[in-house]
Amino acid sequence: MAHYPTTVVLFGATGDLARRKLLPGMLHLFQTGLLPELRVVGTSLDDHDRESFVALAREAAVEFSGDDGDIDSWDEFAKLLHWAPGADGPAGLRAAVEAAESGWTQEAVRLHYLSVPPSAALSVVHQLEQADLVEGSRIVMEKPFGTDLASARELNAALHEVFAEEQIFRIDHFLGKEAAQNILAFRFGNGLFEPIWHRHHIDHVQIDVPEDLGLEQRASFYESTGAYRDMVVTHLFQVMAFIAMEPPSALEPEAITEEKVKVFRSMLPIEPHDVVRGQYSGYQDVDGVAEDSGTETFIALKCYVDNWRWAGVPFFLRTGKRMAEGARVVSIAFKEPPRSMFPAGSGLGDHGPDHLTFDLADKARMSLSFYGKRPGPGMKLDKLSMQFSMNDTGWAGSILEAYERLIYDAARGDRTLFNSATGIERLWEVSAPLLDNPPIVRPYQPGSYGPNQIHQLIAPFTWRLPFERTWRDPDTHGG
């Protein structure tokens, strides 16, 4: 694996995300040898010099790196940190990057990471242009990528005046590389499942991402956003694309992106009557929230991918804050067989259809539930389940945290897990009916699974969470 020298220019280098994730993440990538030739140029409007920036980065590393040995290589890593005072403008930034790269004979990959509020993103882009740091570089952007079709188009047009689309990496830290590749491997690598992955055999699909956390410091940002813009457009629809996409022509980023965009093009517009919006009791008391706020902290919706493979199959998506548990689960419900041969009372179908469930949280797991005969006289059926757990490997890259993986992928130019301009614009397009005419916000209790109306939305089916059976611990039950 070729290691290119990589310069990460980190805008917002003293902010919360940089301290919690990005600086410790780059230390880990350096320590594991995945980015051995790394330089980091930090910049922000805060008053720092190189020495105080190094001190801040060390504090962040001690607090957030955990105890996995990264800190052992701190002294080496500290030498790679540089500082460009925001007050010095484009010329100062250019000088800091050149100073950081001095001594390299090979041309470096330049990765500009915009850890800045959305309102500041375009000024950073113009600063890079004035500093002559655009050519051959890549730019990593955080969501939101607009808040509707018009603003997304405007943002993309402004970006494209400076950067080509292939230079722009719109980050989705939600779907980890392992989870995404697992779904693709499972779908397209198995003769057992590949032929049945369509409307003839699949009844409906659920993508369920409750969060038990509240909003902490993000309330004022969230007020103007809400659960749909914050989570569904950038995250849940991306997961849906991996579940629904056609086989890519190759396992390459461009081919995968192309198939994801085709899924978005096939989506029917999101109708308000297929959406339940909720707000947890107590949200209006949070600092930064209007006392009559109509922002949703919960959303559940039904949508359709109207193509040959999926016509008529509903996809149910759900996410919200302050819910009963934090989870990331995709459930594929298979159609039930005709029941004619089984006697009444056999139990077939009593526990819903057969399900294939992916747990996309940190431990990648899958479960297949199906009916089997209960031992003993007569024909009584019980729901059984097989569970598989992907155990960790020893490879350094197997345990990368989401942000580390994305920095590493962007440094290598791998766009598999990033959002494209075309895809994002199309998603805002299908969202228009909902954004123009949102249904009322209904209250729900913190610690619940959302407002009661979610049951009507999914009827005659039921939500898979909470599960009828718990995940087993593979260490104690042999998987």
mmCIF file with all atom_site columns, C-alpha atoms in Angstrom, residues 43 66 83-84 123 147 182 210 231 251 266-267 275 370 433:
data_model
loop_
_atom_site.group_PDB
_atom_site.id
_atom_site.type_symbol
_atom_site.label_atom_id
_atom_site.label_alt_id
_atom_site.label_comp_id
_atom_site.label_asym_id
_atom_site.label_entity_id
_atom_site.label_seq_id
_atom_site.pdbx_PDB_ins_code
_atom_site.Cartn_x
_atom_site.Cartn_y
_atom_site.Cartn_z
_atom_site.occupancy
_atom_site.B_iso_or_equiv
_atom_site.pdbx_formal_charge
_atom_site.auth_seq_id
_atom_site.auth_comp_id
_atom_site.auth_asym_id
_atom_site.auth_atom_id
_atom_site.pdbx_PDB_model_num
ATOM 1  C CA . THR A 1 43  ? -5.789  27.347  11.869 1.00 0.00 ? 43  THR A CA 1
ATOM 2  C CA . GLY A 1 66  ? -8.261  6.438   25.295 1.00 0.00 ? 66  GLY A CA 1
ATOM 3  C CA . TRP A 1 83  ? -0.028  26.640  13.159 1.00 0.00 ? 83  TRP A CA 1
ATOM 4  C CA . ALA A 1 84  ? -1.334  29.321  10.795 1.00 0.00 ? 84  ALA A CA 1
ATOM 5  C CA . SER A 1 123 ? -15.315 32.056  3.229  1.00 0.00 ? 123 SER A CA 1
ATOM 6  C CA . THR A 1 147 ? -31.388 22.934  3.986  1.00 0.00 ? 147 THR A CA 1
ATOM 7  C CA . ASN A 1 182 ? -20.757 -5.820  5.026  1.00 0.00 ? 182 ASN A CA 1
ATOM 8  C CA . PRO A 1 210 ? -33.154 5.890   17.736 1.00 0.00 ? 210 PRO A CA 1
ATOM 9  C CA . MET A 1 231 ? -30.351 12.851  10.136 1.00 0.00 ? 231 MET A CA 1
ATOM 10 C CA . LEU A 1 251 ? -16.434 -2.344  -6.049 1.00 0.00 ? 251 LEU A CA 1
ATOM 11 C CA . SER A 1 266 ? -36.012 6.383   -8.356 1.00 0.00 ? 266 SER A CA 1
ATOM 12 C CA . MET A 1 267 ? -37.461 7.640   -5.075 1.00 0.00 ? 267 MET A CA 1
ATOM 13 C CA . VAL A 1 275 ? -44.564 11.157  7.905  1.00 0.00 ? 275 VAL A CA 1
ATOM 14 C CA . PHE A 1 370 ? -37.354 -17.779 10.936 1.00 0.00 ? 370 PHE A CA 1
ATOM 15 C CA . PRO A 1 433 ? -43.540 18.151  -0.472 1.00 0.00 ? 433 PRO A CA 1
#
